[in-house]
Amino acid sequence: AKNQAIAIKSFDINMAGPPSPNPAPVEVWFMPGIDPGDRSAQPYQKIFEGDITGQGKGLVTVLPDFTSPVVIPAGSTYSFYVTVADLHLGTYIFYNLGTTVGTVYSQDQYMEIAEGYAMGYPFLGYSASRKW
C-alpha cells in the first residue's frame, strides 16, 4: 500500500481450464512483510480455500471474495501465496518470467505489485522472478 490503507478482497488468476482437472482446490495465503524465502507456511495465514474451475491459459479466472478482506496499512508490504492445493492433480496457475524478485512491474496510485516466486504446494520448491 502506498499512502493509504487498501483492502484486498479477492484475486483474479490465470488458471488452466479443461481438459485439466476442474474444478481444482485453490488456496490463498498472506503474510505481512516480504516472504522470508524459507518456504515455510509458519508466517502465512490462509484466507481462502475452495474448488475453482479454471478458464484456461490467457483467460481470467475470478476467485470468490474472501470472507474478510486483507487490509494492508499505508506504507506496508504484504506477500501472498496463491496455489493449487494438490501437486498431483495436473492443474496449473500460469505466470510470466521476471528479472528480479522485488522489482516493481505494475503500480497505480494505491499500490505497487512486485515480482515474486513460484512454489509448489504446500510451500515446496522455489523459482525466483515470477510475475503474477
Short mmCIF file of C-alpha atoms in Angstrom, two decimals:
data_model
loop_
_atom_site.label_atom_id
_atom_site.label_comp_id
_atom_site.label_asym_id
_atom_site.label_seq_id
_atom_site.Cartn_x
_atom_site.Cartn_y
_atom_site.Cartn_z
CA ALA A 1 0.00 0.00 0.00
CA LYS A 2 1.28 3.45 -0.81
CA ASN A 3 -0.17 6.49 1.02
CA GLN A 4 -3.38 4.98 2.39
CA ALA A 5 -4.60 1.60 3.61
CA ILE A 6 -6.08 -0.72 0.99
CA ALA A 7 -8.31 -3.80 1.28
CA ILE A 8 -7.62 -6.88 -0.84
CA LYS A 9 -10.94 -8.68 -1.31
CA SER A 10 -10.10 -11.28 -3.96
CA PHE A 11 -7.72 -12.22 -6.76
CA ASP A 12 -8.07 -12.86 -10.46
CA ILE A 13 -5.68 -15.59 -11.59
CA ASN A 14 -4.63 -17.31 -14.83
CA MET A 15 -5.53 -20.98 -14.26
CA ALA A 16 -5.64 -23.95 -16.63
CA GLY A 17 -9.08 -24.94 -17.80
CA PRO A 18 -10.42 -28.17 -19.27
CA PRO A 19 -9.11 -30.75 -20.03
CA SER A 20 -7.07 -30.14 -16.86
CA PRO A 21 -8.84 -31.50 -13.80
CA ASN A 22 -11.51 -28.95 -12.91
CA PRO A 23 -12.63 -27.81 -10.52
CA ALA A 24 -9.37 -27.81 -8.58
CA PRO A 25 -8.68 -26.90 -4.94
CA VAL A 26 -7.19 -23.40 -4.72
CA GLU A 27 -5.80 -21.75 -1.58
CA VAL A 28 -4.75 -18.15 -0.93
CA TRP A 29 -2.39 -17.28 1.95
CA PHE A 30 -0.93 -13.95 3.09
CA MET A 31 1.66 -12.54 5.47
CA PRO A 32 2.77 -9.03 6.42
CA GLY A 33 6.19 -8.19 5.00
CA ILE A 34 8.25 -9.75 2.26
CA ASP A 35 8.38 -13.54 2.02
CA PRO A 36 11.47 -14.56 4.02
CA GLY A 37 12.41 -17.16 1.43
CA ASP A 38 12.27 -20.17 3.76
CA ARG A 39 9.12 -21.50 2.05
CA SER A 40 7.51 -22.25 5.38
CA ALA A 41 3.79 -21.88 5.99
CA GLN A 42 4.55 -20.66 9.52
CA PRO A 43 4.36 -16.90 8.88
CA TYR A 44 1.44 -17.20 6.45
CA GLN A 45 -2.29 -17.13 7.23
CA LYS A 46 -4.82 -18.86 4.98
CA ILE A 47 -7.61 -16.55 3.80
CA PHE A 48 -9.27 -18.63 1.11
CA GLU A 49 -9.78 -22.23 0.06
CA GLY A 50 -12.26 -23.51 -2.46
CA ASP A 51 -12.79 -25.56 -5.58
CA ILE A 52 -12.25 -23.36 -8.62
CA THR A 53 -12.86 -24.04 -12.31
CA GLY A 54 -10.04 -22.55 -14.37
CA GLN A 55 -10.93 -20.64 -17.53
CA GLY A 56 -7.74 -21.57 -19.41
CA LYS A 57 -4.34 -20.10 -20.20
CA GLY A 58 -4.52 -16.41 -21.03
CA LEU A 59 -8.05 -16.05 -19.64
CA VAL A 60 -9.11 -14.57 -16.31
CA THR A 61 -10.25 -16.97 -13.60
CA VAL A 62 -12.04 -14.92 -10.92
CA LEU A 63 -11.76 -16.16 -7.33
CA PRO A 64 -14.71 -15.50 -4.99
CA ASP A 65 -14.39 -12.68 -2.47
CA PHE A 66 -12.58 -13.55 0.74
CA THR A 67 -14.71 -13.88 3.87
CA SER A 68 -12.78 -10.91 5.28
CA PRO A 69 -10.58 -8.60 3.19
CA VAL A 70 -6.86 -8.35 3.90
CA VAL A 71 -6.30 -4.74 4.99
CA ILE A 72 -2.80 -3.51 4.17
CA PRO A 73 -1.83 -0.42 6.19
CA ALA A 74 -0.39 2.60 4.38
CA GLY A 75 3.34 2.20 3.72
CA SER A 76 3.25 -1.58 4.34
CA THR A 77 4.27 -4.55 2.20
CA TYR A 78 2.43 -7.89 2.22
CA SER A 79 3.17 -11.20 0.49
CA PHE A 80 0.55 -13.54 -1.00
CA TYR A 81 0.74 -17.23 -1.91
CA VAL A 82 -1.91 -18.45 -4.39
CA THR A 83 -1.73 -22.16 -5.13
CA VAL A 84 -3.47 -25.25 -6.46
CA ALA A 85 -3.60 -27.39 -3.34
CA ASP A 86 -2.77 -30.72 -4.99
CA LEU A 87 0.60 -31.32 -6.67
CA HIS A 88 -0.61 -34.46 -8.42
CA LEU A 89 -3.77 -33.01 -9.91
CA GLY A 90 -2.13 -31.50 -13.02
CA THR A 91 -3.93 -28.15 -12.91
CA TYR A 92 -1.65 -25.13 -13.29
CA ILE A 93 -1.62 -21.45 -12.42
CA PHE A 94 0.25 -19.56 -15.13
CA TYR A 95 2.72 -16.69 -14.73
CA ASN A 96 5.28 -14.72 -16.73
CA LEU A 97 9.02 -14.80 -16.19
CA GLY A 98 10.51 -11.80 -14.43
CA THR A 99 14.01 -10.49 -13.85
CA THR A 100 14.49 -9.90 -10.10
CA VAL A 101 12.37 -10.70 -7.04
CA GLY A 102 11.13 -7.41 -5.60
CA THR A 103 11.21 -5.45 -8.87
CA VAL A 104 8.00 -3.43 -9.25
CA TYR A 105 6.31 -4.36 -12.54
CA SER A 106 2.89 -2.77 -12.04
CA GLN A 107 1.56 0.09 -9.93
CA ASP A 108 -1.14 2.67 -9.56
CA GLN A 109 -1.83 5.47 -7.09
CA TYR A 110 -2.71 2.95 -4.34
CA MET A 111 -0.20 0.10 -4.57
CA GLU A 112 2.80 -1.49 -6.25
CA ILE A 113 2.99 -5.12 -7.37
CA ALA A 114 6.44 -6.67 -7.40
CA GLU A 115 7.91 -9.84 -8.89
CA GLY A 116 7.92 -12.83 -6.59
CA TYR A 117 8.42 -16.59 -6.51
CA ALA A 118 6.79 -19.72 -7.88
CA MET A 119 6.37 -22.56 -5.37
CA GLY A 120 4.58 -25.88 -5.38
CA TYR A 121 2.10 -26.99 -2.74
CA PRO A 122 2.46 -26.82 0.18
CA PHE A 123 5.23 -24.19 0.09
CA LEU A 124 7.57 -26.53 -1.82
CA GLY A 125 10.39 -25.69 -4.18
CA TYR A 126 11.41 -22.25 -5.26
CA SER A 127 11.68 -20.49 -8.60
CA ALA A 128 12.59 -16.84 -8.41
CA SER A 129 11.50 -13.89 -10.51
CA ARG A 130 7.92 -14.59 -11.48
CA LYS A 131 5.26 -12.05 -12.43
CA TRP A 132 1.78 -12.94 -11.29
#
